[in-house]
Coordinates of C-alpha atoms in Angstrom, one line a residue:
M14 CA 87.1 -63.6 -33.4
A15 CA 90.7 -62.5 -33.9
P16 CA 91.9 -59.9 -31.4
P17 CA 92.2 -56.3 -32.6
P18 CA 95.5 -55.4 -34.2
H19 CA 96.0 -52.3 -31.8
R20 CA 95.7 -54.5 -28.7
R21 CA 98.8 -54.0 -26.5
P22 CA 100.7 -57.1 -25.3
G23 CA 100.1 -58.0 -21.6
F24 CA 96.7 -56.2 -21.4
S25 CA 94.9 -59.3 -20.1
R26 CA 97.6 -60.0 -17.6
K27 CA 97.3 -56.6 -16.1
A28 CA 93.6 -57.1 -15.8
Q29 CA 94.2 -60.4 -14.2
Y30 CA 96.6 -58.8 -11.7
G31 CA 94.0 -56.2 -10.8
L32 CA 91.3 -58.8 -10.3
F33 CA 93.7 -60.9 -8.2
A34 CA 94.6 -57.9 -6.0
T35 CA 90.9 -57.2 -5.5
Y36 CA 90.3 -60.7 -4.3
V37 CA 93.3 -60.6 -2.0
I38 CA 92.2 -57.3 -0.4
A39 CA 88.6 -58.6 0.0
I40 CA 89.8 -61.8 1.6
A41 CA 92.3 -60.0 3.8
G42 CA 89.5 -57.6 5.0
T43 CA 87.3 -60.5 5.7
V44 CA 90.0 -62.3 7.7
V45 CA 90.7 -59.1 9.7
A46 CA 87.0 -58.5 10.4
A47 CA 86.7 -62.2 11.5
L48 CA 89.8 -61.8 13.8
L49 CA 88.4 -58.6 15.2
L50 CA 85.0 -60.2 15.8
I51 CA 86.7 -63.2 17.5
I52 CA 88.9 -60.9 19.7
S53 CA 85.8 -58.8 20.7
V54 CA 84.0 -61.9 21.8
A55 CA 87.0 -63.7 23.4
D56 CA 88.8 -60.7 24.9
P57 CA 86.6 -57.6 25.1
T58 CA 89.3 -55.7 27.0
G59 CA 91.9 -56.3 24.4
F60 CA 89.4 -55.3 21.7
A61 CA 88.7 -52.1 23.5
A62 CA 92.4 -51.3 23.5
L63 CA 92.7 -52.1 19.8
R64 CA 89.7 -49.9 19.1
A65 CA 91.2 -47.0 21.1
A66 CA 94.5 -47.4 19.3
G67 CA 92.7 -47.3 16.0
A68 CA 90.8 -44.2 17.0
E69 CA 94.0 -42.5 18.1
I70 CA 95.6 -43.4 14.7
T71 CA 92.7 -42.1 12.6
A72 CA 92.0 -39.1 14.9
P73 CA 94.3 -36.6 13.0
V74 CA 92.7 -37.5 9.7
A75 CA 89.2 -37.2 11.2
R76 CA 90.1 -33.8 12.7
F77 CA 91.5 -32.6 9.3
F78 CA 88.4 -33.5 7.4
N79 CA 86.2 -32.2 10.2
S80 CA 88.1 -28.9 10.1
I81 CA 87.6 -28.7 6.3
R82 CA 83.9 -29.4 6.7
R83 CA 83.5 -26.8 9.4
T84 CA 85.5 -24.2 7.4
G85 CA 83.3 -24.9 4.4
N86 CA 80.1 -24.6 6.6
D87 CA 81.4 -21.3 8.1
M88 CA 82.3 -19.9 4.8
G89 CA 78.9 -20.8 3.4
G90 CA 77.2 -19.3 6.5
N91 CA 79.3 -16.1 6.3
L92 CA 78.5 -15.7 2.6
S93 CA 74.9 -16.3 3.2
A94 CA 74.9 -13.9 6.2
Y95 CA 76.7 -11.3 4.1
F96 CA 74.3 -11.4 1.2
D97 CA 71.4 -11.5 3.6
A98 CA 72.8 -8.5 5.6
A99 CA 73.3 -6.6 2.3
S100 CA 69.8 -7.3 1.3
K101 CA 68.4 -6.3 4.7
N102 CA 70.6 -3.2 4.7
A103 CA 69.3 -2.1 1.3
A104 CA 65.7 -2.7 2.5
L105 CA 66.3 -0.8 5.7
T106 CA 68.0 2.1 3.8
K107 CA 64.9 2.2 1.5
E108 CA 62.6 2.2 4.6
V109 CA 64.7 5.0 6.3
K110 CA 64.5 7.2 3.1
A111 CA 60.7 6.6 2.9
S112 CA 60.3 7.3 6.6
R113 CA 62.4 10.5 6.3
T114 CA 60.3 11.7 3.4
K115 CA 57.1 11.0 5.4
L116 CA 58.6 12.8 8.4
I117 CA 59.4 15.9 6.3
E118 CA 55.9 15.8 4.8
A119 CA 54.4 15.5 8.3
R120 CA 56.4 18.4 9.6
A121 CA 55.5 20.5 6.6
L122 CA 51.8 19.7 7.1
K123 CA 52.1 20.5 10.8
V124 CA 53.5 24.0 10.0
E125 CA 50.9 24.5 7.3
N126 CA 48.1 23.4 9.7
A127 CA 49.4 25.8 12.4
R128 CA 49.3 28.7 9.9
L129 CA 45.8 27.8 8.7
R130 CA 44.6 27.5 12.3
G131 CA 46.1 30.9 13.1
L132 CA 44.4 32.3 10.0
L133 CA 41.0 30.8 10.8
K134 CA 41.3 32.1 14.4
L135 CA 42.1 35.5 13.0
K136 CA 39.1 35.4 10.7
D137 CA 36.9 34.5 13.6
E138 CA 38.2 37.3 15.7
T139 CA 38.2 39.9 13.0
G140 CA 34.9 41.0 11.5
E141 CA 36.4 43.6 9.1
Q142 CA 38.2 41.2 6.6
V143 CA 37.6 41.7 2.9
A144 CA 39.3 38.6 1.5
V145 CA 42.1 36.0 2.2
G146 CA 44.9 35.4 -0.3
R147 CA 48.5 34.2 -0.7
L148 CA 51.6 36.3 -0.8
I149 CA 53.1 34.9 -4.0
S150 CA 56.2 37.1 -4.5
S151 CA 58.2 40.0 -2.9
T152 CA 61.0 42.3 -4.0
A153 CA 63.8 40.9 -1.8
S154 CA 66.6 42.4 -3.8
S155 CA 65.1 45.8 -4.5
T156 CA 65.3 48.9 -2.4
R157 CA 61.5 48.9 -2.2
R158 CA 59.7 46.4 -0.1
I159 CA 56.6 45.4 -2.1
A160 CA 54.8 42.0 -2.2
T161 CA 52.2 40.6 -4.6
L162 CA 48.9 39.2 -3.2
S163 CA 47.0 36.5 -5.1
I164 CA 43.7 38.4 -4.9
G165 CA 42.6 41.6 -6.5
S166 CA 39.6 43.8 -7.3
N167 CA 37.5 40.8 -8.2
Y168 CA 37.6 39.9 -4.6
G169 CA 36.8 43.3 -3.3
V170 CA 40.4 44.4 -2.7
E171 CA 40.9 48.2 -3.0
R172 CA 43.8 50.6 -2.6
A173 CA 44.8 51.7 0.9
Q174 CA 43.4 48.6 2.7
P175 CA 45.5 47.1 5.5
V176 CA 46.9 43.6 5.0
R177 CA 47.8 41.4 8.0
G178 CA 48.8 37.9 8.7
P179 CA 48.3 35.6 11.8
S180 CA 51.4 37.1 13.4
G181 CA 50.7 40.8 12.8
L182 CA 50.6 43.7 10.3
I183 CA 52.2 43.1 6.9
G184 CA 51.5 46.3 5.0
R185 CA 48.8 48.0 2.9
V186 CA 47.5 47.8 -0.6
I187 CA 48.9 50.3 -3.0
E188 CA 47.7 48.9 -6.4
T189 CA 45.1 46.4 -7.5
G190 CA 44.4 44.4 -10.6
P191 CA 41.5 42.0 -11.3
T192 CA 43.3 39.0 -9.6
T193 CA 46.4 40.4 -7.9
A194 CA 47.3 43.3 -5.7
R195 CA 50.6 45.0 -4.7
I196 CA 51.3 45.4 -1.0
L197 CA 53.6 48.0 0.4
L198 CA 55.3 46.2 3.3
V199 CA 55.8 47.8 6.7
T200 CA 59.6 47.5 6.2
D201 CA 59.5 49.9 3.2
A202 CA 61.0 53.3 3.9
E203 CA 57.9 55.1 2.6
N204 CA 55.5 53.2 4.8
L205 CA 54.6 55.3 7.9
V206 CA 52.6 53.4 10.5
P207 CA 51.1 55.0 13.6
V208 CA 52.0 52.7 16.6
M209 CA 52.1 52.5 20.3
R210 CA 53.8 50.6 23.0
V211 CA 51.8 47.8 24.8
G212 CA 51.3 48.5 28.5
D213 CA 51.3 52.3 28.6
G214 CA 50.1 53.2 25.1
L215 CA 53.1 55.4 24.4
P216 CA 52.3 56.9 20.9
A217 CA 55.0 56.6 18.2
F218 CA 55.3 56.0 14.5
S219 CA 57.3 53.5 12.5
T220 CA 59.2 53.7 9.2
G221 CA 60.9 50.9 7.4
L222 CA 64.6 50.5 6.8
G223 CA 64.3 48.3 3.7
N224 CA 66.4 45.6 5.4
G225 CA 63.7 43.7 7.3
L226 CA 63.7 46.1 10.3
V227 CA 61.7 49.2 11.2
V228 CA 62.6 52.4 13.2
I229 CA 60.2 53.3 16.1
K230 CA 60.3 56.9 17.1
P231 CA 58.1 58.5 19.8
L232 CA 55.9 61.4 19.0
N233 CA 57.4 63.4 21.8
L234 CA 61.0 64.0 20.9
G235 CA 63.6 63.5 23.6
E236 CA 65.5 60.6 25.2
S237 CA 64.3 57.2 23.9
P238 CA 61.8 55.6 26.3
F239 CA 62.0 52.2 24.7
K240 CA 63.8 49.1 26.0
V241 CA 64.7 45.8 24.4
G242 CA 61.7 43.5 24.3
D243 CA 59.0 46.1 24.1
I244 CA 56.0 45.0 22.1
I245 CA 54.7 47.5 19.6
V246 CA 51.1 47.5 18.2
T247 CA 49.2 49.7 15.9
S248 CA 47.5 52.7 17.6
G249 CA 44.6 53.3 15.2
N250 CA 45.7 56.9 14.6
G251 CA 45.4 58.1 11.0
G252 CA 42.3 56.1 10.3
L253 CA 43.9 53.4 8.2
Y254 CA 45.0 50.6 10.6
Q255 CA 42.8 49.2 13.3
P256 CA 44.3 49.6 16.8
N257 CA 46.1 46.8 18.6
I258 CA 47.3 44.9 15.6
P259 CA 50.6 43.2 16.6
F260 CA 53.4 45.0 14.8
A261 CA 57.0 44.6 16.1
R262 CA 59.3 43.8 18.9
V263 CA 62.1 46.2 20.0
I264 CA 65.6 44.6 19.5
R265 CA 67.8 47.6 20.2
K266 CA 67.4 51.0 21.7
T267 CA 68.7 54.1 19.9
S268 CA 69.3 57.7 21.0
D269 CA 66.0 58.9 19.6
G270 CA 63.9 55.7 19.4
A271 CA 64.4 52.0 18.8
L272 CA 65.1 49.4 16.2
A273 CA 62.4 46.7 16.0
R274 CA 61.7 43.6 14.0
P275 CA 58.2 43.1 12.6
L276 CA 56.3 40.2 14.1
A277 CA 54.9 39.2 10.7
D278 CA 57.5 38.0 8.2
P279 CA 56.1 38.0 4.7
A280 CA 58.6 35.3 3.7
N281 CA 57.1 33.1 6.4
S282 CA 53.5 34.2 6.1
P283 CA 52.1 32.7 2.9
Y284 CA 48.5 33.7 3.8
A285 CA 47.3 37.2 4.4
I286 CA 44.0 38.9 5.2
V287 CA 42.9 42.1 3.5
M288 CA 41.0 44.3 5.9
K289 CA 38.7 47.2 5.6
A290 CA 40.2 50.6 6.4
Y291 CA 39.6 51.8 10.0
Q292 CA 39.0 55.4 8.9
A293 CA 35.3 55.8 9.6
E294 CA 35.5 54.3 13.1
A295 CA 38.7 56.3 13.9
R296 CA 37.1 59.6 12.9
A297 CA 34.0 58.9 14.9
E298 CA 36.1 58.2 18.0
Q299 CA 38.2 61.3 17.4
Q300 CA 35.2 63.5 17.0
A301 CA 33.8 62.1 20.2
I302 CA 36.9 63.1 22.0
A303 CA 37.2 66.5 20.3
P304 CA 33.7 68.1 20.1
D305 CA 34.9 70.9 17.9
G306 CA 35.5 68.3 15.1
K307 CA 39.2 69.3 14.7
T308 CA 41.3 66.2 14.5
Q309 CA 45.0 65.7 13.9
E310 CA 45.9 62.6 11.9
V311 CA 49.3 61.1 11.3
A312 CA 50.2 60.8 7.6
E313 CA 50.0 57.4 6.1

């Protein structure tokens, strides 16, 4: 077969040179290996010196490639650790958020359980309750202090019935519907509550200021007998509120009385108990004290 027309001159010669060089290198390597083998058998000490010299000559190259290999391994390990850390960090962040949510829910349940336990204890101790409901709204921005209760006449709620929570007196019913009732809070300026000081039974009356506080004034006018920290409870006078219902704590003494903060905060007391009026029992006690039947009641 004739050679192809595009074949370059000398192509076969180059191939022959390459093949010849391969043979020469192979033969030279074989000869060197044989010489090294002979030297290792005939002169082990000299062979050890040659081996050490060879190791010294190739050591920089070996160190270079070893450094490249370690750098590559370190980079791969760092990248793997980075992505692994990022993945773990995301998982931990998710777990922290879930744990925080569960913690908030647990705290809310703890507060709710404490309120319910207080309410159940109050129901056990109080035999004059009519019904239990929720305070669903209040007039925080109005000059009047009125709240709405989630129960009404369908539950036996009537006008002029006291309303209290686990912490103390909240107010009284002023208007009822089938399923709701309006409560005049003790902080309203038109709510007059007969009270007394715990310890000595000092009689007084309370009126609201419309700002979350109440004014306590003694029945006997003169220098104020109150001091900061005094606990005020209902006295039972007037025949509406039962005696000894927790009412307020004195926070500041005034010239003719004291400023006090109600113990029951409607904003923090979602549950409330509607109670029967104390009027019948109060009148019976007053008549027992005054045989002539003449009684003096404090206006509601």
